[in-house]
Amino acid sequence: MSSSWLARKFGETVPAQILSSHHDSEVRDDMLLTNILDLFVGGSETLNSSILWFVYGMAAFPDVQKKIRQEILEVVGPGERPEFLHMRCMPYATASIMELMRWKTIGPLDKR
């Protein structure tokens, strides 16, 4: 795999910029792709855990679920999908998500 393959695949994105800025070093395409895959897998695992804990939290606290649903309906409207920009208009939902992350930390926070 060559850096031209990455440039064609990703254009002038971060991986291509990293390769172009380290043309005289030992950064190879396979090393870069391995690191990207590691980040993707790690992120997927954390996202999965976060979603599972959120579902558990909503099942354990139906009153919170009801308030979040009502807030979404008021801000976004029925039949519409919430977008990231709506978050600033949904303080209860945002606070609930932050509280969930405080309550059920996804990763270790201590030194090992």
Short mmCIF file of N, CA and C in Angstrom, two decimals:
data_model
loop_
_atom_site.label_atom_id
_atom_site.label_comp_id
_atom_site.label_asym_id
_atom_site.label_seq_id
_atom_site.Cartn_x
_atom_site.Cartn_y
_atom_site.Cartn_z
N MET A 1 0.84 -1.17 0.00
CA MET A 1 0.00 0.00 0.00
C MET A 1 0.89 1.24 0.00
N SER A 2 0.62 2.18 -0.86
CA SER A 2 1.47 3.36 -0.95
C SER A 2 0.76 4.59 -0.42
N SER A 3 1.54 5.65 -0.20
CA SER A 3 0.93 6.89 0.27
C SER A 3 0.01 7.48 -0.78
N SER A 4 0.24 7.17 -2.05
CA SER A 4 -0.67 7.65 -3.09
C SER A 4 -2.04 6.98 -2.94
N TRP A 5 -2.06 5.71 -2.47
CA TRP A 5 -3.34 5.04 -2.23
C TRP A 5 -4.10 5.78 -1.14
N LEU A 6 -3.41 6.15 -0.05
CA LEU A 6 -4.07 6.90 1.02
C LEU A 6 -4.54 8.26 0.54
N ALA A 7 -3.73 8.92 -0.28
CA ALA A 7 -4.14 10.22 -0.80
C ALA A 7 -5.39 10.10 -1.66
N ARG A 8 -5.46 9.04 -2.48
CA ARG A 8 -6.66 8.83 -3.31
C ARG A 8 -7.85 8.49 -2.44
N LYS A 9 -7.64 7.69 -1.41
CA LYS A 9 -8.74 7.23 -0.57
C LYS A 9 -9.25 8.33 0.35
N PHE A 10 -8.36 9.09 0.95
CA PHE A 10 -8.75 10.07 1.95
C PHE A 10 -8.57 11.51 1.51
N GLY A 11 -7.92 11.75 0.40
CA GLY A 11 -7.67 13.12 -0.02
C GLY A 11 -6.71 13.79 0.93
N GLU A 12 -6.87 15.06 1.13
CA GLU A 12 -5.99 15.80 2.04
C GLU A 12 -6.55 15.80 3.46
N THR A 13 -6.81 14.63 3.98
CA THR A 13 -7.29 14.51 5.34
C THR A 13 -6.11 14.29 6.27
N VAL A 14 -6.40 14.08 7.52
CA VAL A 14 -5.34 13.92 8.52
C VAL A 14 -4.36 12.81 8.17
N PRO A 15 -4.82 11.57 7.79
CA PRO A 15 -3.83 10.54 7.47
C PRO A 15 -2.90 10.95 6.33
N ALA A 16 -3.45 11.59 5.31
CA ALA A 16 -2.61 12.01 4.18
C ALA A 16 -1.64 13.10 4.61
N GLN A 17 -2.09 14.02 5.45
CA GLN A 17 -1.22 15.08 5.94
C GLN A 17 -0.09 14.52 6.81
N ILE A 18 -0.41 13.53 7.62
CA ILE A 18 0.62 12.91 8.46
C ILE A 18 1.68 12.27 7.59
N LEU A 19 1.25 11.53 6.57
CA LEU A 19 2.21 10.89 5.68
C LEU A 19 3.06 11.91 4.95
N SER A 20 2.45 12.99 4.46
CA SER A 20 3.22 13.97 3.70
C SER A 20 4.20 14.74 4.60
N SER A 21 3.84 14.94 5.85
CA SER A 21 4.74 15.67 6.75
C SER A 21 5.86 14.78 7.30
N HIS A 22 5.73 13.47 7.16
CA HIS A 22 6.74 12.54 7.66
C HIS A 22 7.32 11.71 6.51
N HIS A 23 7.51 12.32 5.38
CA HIS A 23 7.98 11.57 4.22
C HIS A 23 9.38 10.98 4.40
N ASP A 24 10.18 11.56 5.26
CA ASP A 24 11.53 11.04 5.46
C ASP A 24 11.63 10.13 6.69
N SER A 25 10.53 9.87 7.37
CA SER A 25 10.58 9.04 8.57
C SER A 25 10.09 7.63 8.26
N GLU A 26 9.89 6.86 9.30
CA GLU A 26 9.50 5.47 9.16
C GLU A 26 8.00 5.25 9.19
N VAL A 27 7.18 6.28 9.01
CA VAL A 27 5.73 6.11 9.00
C VAL A 27 5.35 5.46 7.67
N ARG A 28 4.76 4.28 7.78
CA ARG A 28 4.33 3.56 6.58
C ARG A 28 2.81 3.48 6.58
N ASP A 29 2.25 3.20 5.40
CA ASP A 29 0.80 3.10 5.26
C ASP A 29 0.21 2.06 6.19
N ASP A 30 0.88 0.90 6.29
CA ASP A 30 0.33 -0.17 7.13
C ASP A 30 0.32 0.24 8.60
N MET A 31 1.35 0.99 9.04
CA MET A 31 1.38 1.47 10.42
C MET A 31 0.25 2.47 10.66
N LEU A 32 0.06 3.36 9.72
CA LEU A 32 -0.97 4.38 9.85
C LEU A 32 -2.36 3.75 9.87
N LEU A 33 -2.60 2.81 8.97
CA LEU A 33 -3.90 2.13 8.94
C LEU A 33 -4.15 1.33 10.21
N THR A 34 -3.13 0.70 10.74
CA THR A 34 -3.28 -0.04 12.00
C THR A 34 -3.68 0.90 13.13
N ASN A 35 -3.04 2.06 13.19
CA ASN A 35 -3.39 3.03 14.23
C ASN A 35 -4.81 3.55 14.06
N ILE A 36 -5.22 3.81 12.82
CA ILE A 36 -6.58 4.28 12.56
C ILE A 36 -7.59 3.21 12.97
N LEU A 37 -7.30 1.96 12.64
CA LEU A 37 -8.21 0.87 13.02
C LEU A 37 -8.28 0.71 14.54
N ASP A 38 -7.14 0.85 15.22
CA ASP A 38 -7.14 0.79 16.68
C ASP A 38 -8.04 1.87 17.28
N LEU A 39 -7.94 3.08 16.75
CA LEU A 39 -8.78 4.17 17.25
C LEU A 39 -10.26 3.88 16.97
N PHE A 40 -10.54 3.35 15.80
CA PHE A 40 -11.93 3.04 15.44
C PHE A 40 -12.51 1.97 16.35
N VAL A 41 -11.76 0.89 16.56
CA VAL A 41 -12.24 -0.20 17.41
C VAL A 41 -12.42 0.29 18.85
N GLY A 42 -11.47 1.05 19.35
CA GLY A 42 -11.59 1.59 20.71
C GLY A 42 -12.79 2.50 20.85
N GLY A 43 -13.02 3.33 19.86
CA GLY A 43 -14.18 4.22 19.89
C GLY A 43 -15.48 3.47 19.78
N SER A 44 -15.50 2.41 18.97
CA SER A 44 -16.72 1.61 18.82
C SER A 44 -17.09 0.93 20.13
N GLU A 45 -16.09 0.43 20.82
CA GLU A 45 -16.31 -0.24 22.11
C GLU A 45 -16.89 0.73 23.14
N THR A 46 -16.33 1.92 23.20
CA THR A 46 -16.80 2.91 24.16
C THR A 46 -18.21 3.37 23.82
N LEU A 47 -18.46 3.58 22.54
CA LEU A 47 -19.79 4.01 22.11
C LEU A 47 -20.82 2.95 22.45
N ASN A 48 -20.49 1.70 22.21
CA ASN A 48 -21.40 0.60 22.52
C ASN A 48 -21.72 0.57 24.02
N SER A 49 -20.71 0.70 24.86
CA SER A 49 -20.93 0.71 26.31
C SER A 49 -21.79 1.90 26.73
N SER A 50 -21.53 3.05 26.14
CA SER A 50 -22.31 4.25 26.47
C SER A 50 -23.78 4.07 26.11
N ILE A 51 -24.04 3.52 24.94
CA ILE A 51 -25.43 3.30 24.51
C ILE A 51 -26.12 2.29 25.42
N LEU A 52 -25.42 1.21 25.77
CA LEU A 52 -26.02 0.21 26.65
C LEU A 52 -26.36 0.80 28.02
N TRP A 53 -25.45 1.60 28.59
CA TRP A 53 -25.73 2.21 29.89
C TRP A 53 -26.86 3.23 29.79
N PHE A 54 -26.94 3.94 28.65
CA PHE A 54 -28.04 4.90 28.48
C PHE A 54 -29.38 4.17 28.43
N VAL A 55 -29.44 3.06 27.69
CA VAL A 55 -30.68 2.27 27.63
C VAL A 55 -31.04 1.75 29.02
N TYR A 56 -30.04 1.26 29.74
CA TYR A 56 -30.28 0.78 31.11
C TYR A 56 -30.80 1.92 31.99
N GLY A 57 -30.17 3.08 31.89
CA GLY A 57 -30.59 4.22 32.70
C GLY A 57 -32.01 4.65 32.40
N MET A 58 -32.39 4.65 31.14
CA MET A 58 -33.75 5.03 30.77
C MET A 58 -34.77 3.99 31.25
N ALA A 59 -34.38 2.72 31.25
CA ALA A 59 -35.27 1.67 31.75
C ALA A 59 -35.38 1.74 33.28
N ALA A 60 -34.29 2.08 33.94
CA ALA A 60 -34.28 2.14 35.41
C ALA A 60 -34.98 3.39 35.94
N PHE A 61 -35.00 4.45 35.15
CA PHE A 61 -35.59 5.72 35.58
C PHE A 61 -36.59 6.21 34.53
N PRO A 62 -37.78 5.61 34.48
CA PRO A 62 -38.76 5.98 33.46
C PRO A 62 -39.23 7.43 33.56
N ASP A 63 -39.18 8.02 34.74
CA ASP A 63 -39.56 9.43 34.87
C ASP A 63 -38.58 10.34 34.12
N VAL A 64 -37.29 9.99 34.16
CA VAL A 64 -36.27 10.74 33.42
C VAL A 64 -36.49 10.54 31.92
N GLN A 65 -36.75 9.30 31.53
CA GLN A 65 -37.01 9.01 30.12
C GLN A 65 -38.19 9.84 29.61
N LYS A 66 -39.24 9.94 30.39
CA LYS A 66 -40.43 10.69 30.00
C LYS A 66 -40.11 12.18 29.83
N LYS A 67 -39.32 12.74 30.76
CA LYS A 67 -38.95 14.16 30.68
C LYS A 67 -38.06 14.43 29.46
N ILE A 68 -37.13 13.52 29.19
CA ILE A 68 -36.26 13.69 28.02
C ILE A 68 -37.08 13.62 26.74
N ARG A 69 -37.98 12.66 26.68
CA ARG A 69 -38.84 12.51 25.50
C ARG A 69 -39.68 13.77 25.28
N GLN A 70 -40.25 14.30 26.35
CA GLN A 70 -41.07 15.51 26.26
C GLN A 70 -40.23 16.69 25.77
N GLU A 71 -39.02 16.81 26.29
CA GLU A 71 -38.15 17.90 25.88
C GLU A 71 -37.80 17.79 24.40
N ILE A 72 -37.51 16.57 23.94
CA ILE A 72 -37.20 16.36 22.52
C ILE A 72 -38.39 16.74 21.66
N LEU A 73 -39.59 16.32 22.06
CA LEU A 73 -40.79 16.64 21.29
C LEU A 73 -41.03 18.15 21.24
N GLU A 74 -40.78 18.85 22.33
CA GLU A 74 -40.97 20.30 22.36
C GLU A 74 -39.96 21.04 21.50
N VAL A 75 -38.70 20.59 21.54
CA VAL A 75 -37.64 21.29 20.82
C VAL A 75 -37.60 20.89 19.35
N VAL A 76 -37.66 19.60 19.08
CA VAL A 76 -37.48 19.09 17.72
C VAL A 76 -38.81 18.98 16.99
N GLY A 77 -39.81 18.52 17.69
CA GLY A 77 -41.12 18.32 17.08
C GLY A 77 -41.37 16.85 16.80
N PRO A 78 -42.64 16.46 16.77
CA PRO A 78 -42.97 15.05 16.52
C PRO A 78 -42.61 14.65 15.09
N GLY A 79 -42.06 13.46 14.95
CA GLY A 79 -41.71 12.93 13.64
C GLY A 79 -40.39 13.42 13.09
N GLU A 80 -39.71 14.31 13.80
CA GLU A 80 -38.41 14.83 13.35
C GLU A 80 -37.30 14.18 14.16
N ARG A 81 -36.10 14.21 13.61
CA ARG A 81 -34.95 13.63 14.31
C ARG A 81 -34.11 14.72 14.96
N PRO A 82 -33.72 14.50 16.21
CA PRO A 82 -32.85 15.49 16.86
C PRO A 82 -31.49 15.54 16.18
N GLU A 83 -30.91 16.72 16.15
CA GLU A 83 -29.58 16.92 15.61
C GLU A 83 -28.70 17.52 16.71
N PHE A 84 -27.42 17.50 16.47
CA PHE A 84 -26.48 18.00 17.48
C PHE A 84 -26.78 19.45 17.85
N LEU A 85 -27.20 20.26 16.90
CA LEU A 85 -27.50 21.67 17.17
C LEU A 85 -28.66 21.84 18.14
N HIS A 86 -29.53 20.86 18.24
CA HIS A 86 -30.66 20.93 19.16
C HIS A 86 -30.22 20.82 20.63
N MET A 87 -29.04 20.26 20.86
CA MET A 87 -28.60 19.99 22.24
C MET A 87 -28.60 21.25 23.10
N ARG A 88 -28.23 22.38 22.54
CA ARG A 88 -28.17 23.61 23.36
C ARG A 88 -29.56 24.06 23.81
N CYS A 89 -30.60 23.56 23.14
CA CYS A 89 -31.98 23.90 23.51
C CYS A 89 -32.61 22.81 24.37
N MET A 90 -31.84 21.78 24.73
CA MET A 90 -32.37 20.67 25.52
C MET A 90 -31.51 20.47 26.77
N PRO A 91 -31.62 21.36 27.74
CA PRO A 91 -30.76 21.28 28.93
C PRO A 91 -31.00 20.03 29.77
N TYR A 92 -32.24 19.56 29.85
CA TYR A 92 -32.52 18.38 30.67
C TYR A 92 -31.89 17.13 30.06
N ALA A 93 -32.04 16.97 28.75
CA ALA A 93 -31.45 15.81 28.07
C ALA A 93 -29.93 15.85 28.16
N THR A 94 -29.36 17.03 27.95
CA THR A 94 -27.90 17.19 28.04
C THR A 94 -27.40 16.87 29.44
N ALA A 95 -28.08 17.39 30.45
CA ALA A 95 -27.68 17.12 31.84
C ALA A 95 -27.83 15.64 32.18
N SER A 96 -28.86 15.00 31.64
CA SER A 96 -29.07 13.57 31.89
C SER A 96 -27.95 12.73 31.29
N ILE A 97 -27.52 13.09 30.09
CA ILE A 97 -26.42 12.37 29.44
C ILE A 97 -25.13 12.58 30.24
N MET A 98 -24.88 13.82 30.67
CA MET A 98 -23.68 14.09 31.47
C MET A 98 -23.71 13.34 32.79
N GLU A 99 -24.88 13.29 33.42
CA GLU A 99 -25.01 12.57 34.69
C GLU A 99 -24.78 11.08 34.48
N LEU A 100 -25.27 10.54 33.38
CA LEU A 100 -25.05 9.13 33.08
C LEU A 100 -23.55 8.84 32.94
N MET A 101 -22.82 9.74 32.27
CA MET A 101 -21.38 9.55 32.10
C MET A 101 -20.65 9.67 33.43
N ARG A 102 -21.17 10.50 34.34
CA ARG A 102 -20.57 10.59 35.68
C ARG A 102 -20.89 9.34 36.48
N TRP A 103 -22.13 8.88 36.38
CA TRP A 103 -22.62 7.74 37.15
C TRP A 103 -21.95 6.44 36.72
N LYS A 104 -21.86 6.21 35.43
CA LYS A 104 -21.28 4.98 34.89
C LYS A 104 -20.13 5.33 33.97
N THR A 105 -18.97 5.55 34.56
CA THR A 105 -17.79 5.89 33.79
C THR A 105 -17.44 4.73 32.86
N ILE A 106 -17.20 5.04 31.60
CA ILE A 106 -16.96 4.01 30.59
C ILE A 106 -15.55 3.42 30.70
N GLY A 107 -14.57 4.25 30.96
CA GLY A 107 -13.20 3.75 31.02
C GLY A 107 -12.57 4.01 32.37
N PRO A 108 -11.44 3.38 32.64
CA PRO A 108 -10.76 3.59 33.92
C PRO A 108 -10.17 5.00 33.99
N LEU A 109 -10.24 5.59 35.16
CA LEU A 109 -9.71 6.94 35.35
C LEU A 109 -8.46 6.96 36.23
N ASP A 110 -8.06 5.81 36.76
CA ASP A 110 -6.90 5.78 37.64
C ASP A 110 -5.65 5.39 36.88
N LYS A 111 -4.49 5.69 37.48
CA LYS A 111 -3.21 5.30 36.89
C LYS A 111 -2.94 3.84 37.20
N ARG A 112 -2.42 3.14 36.25
CA ARG A 112 -2.07 1.74 36.48
C ARG A 112 -0.69 1.47 36.00
#
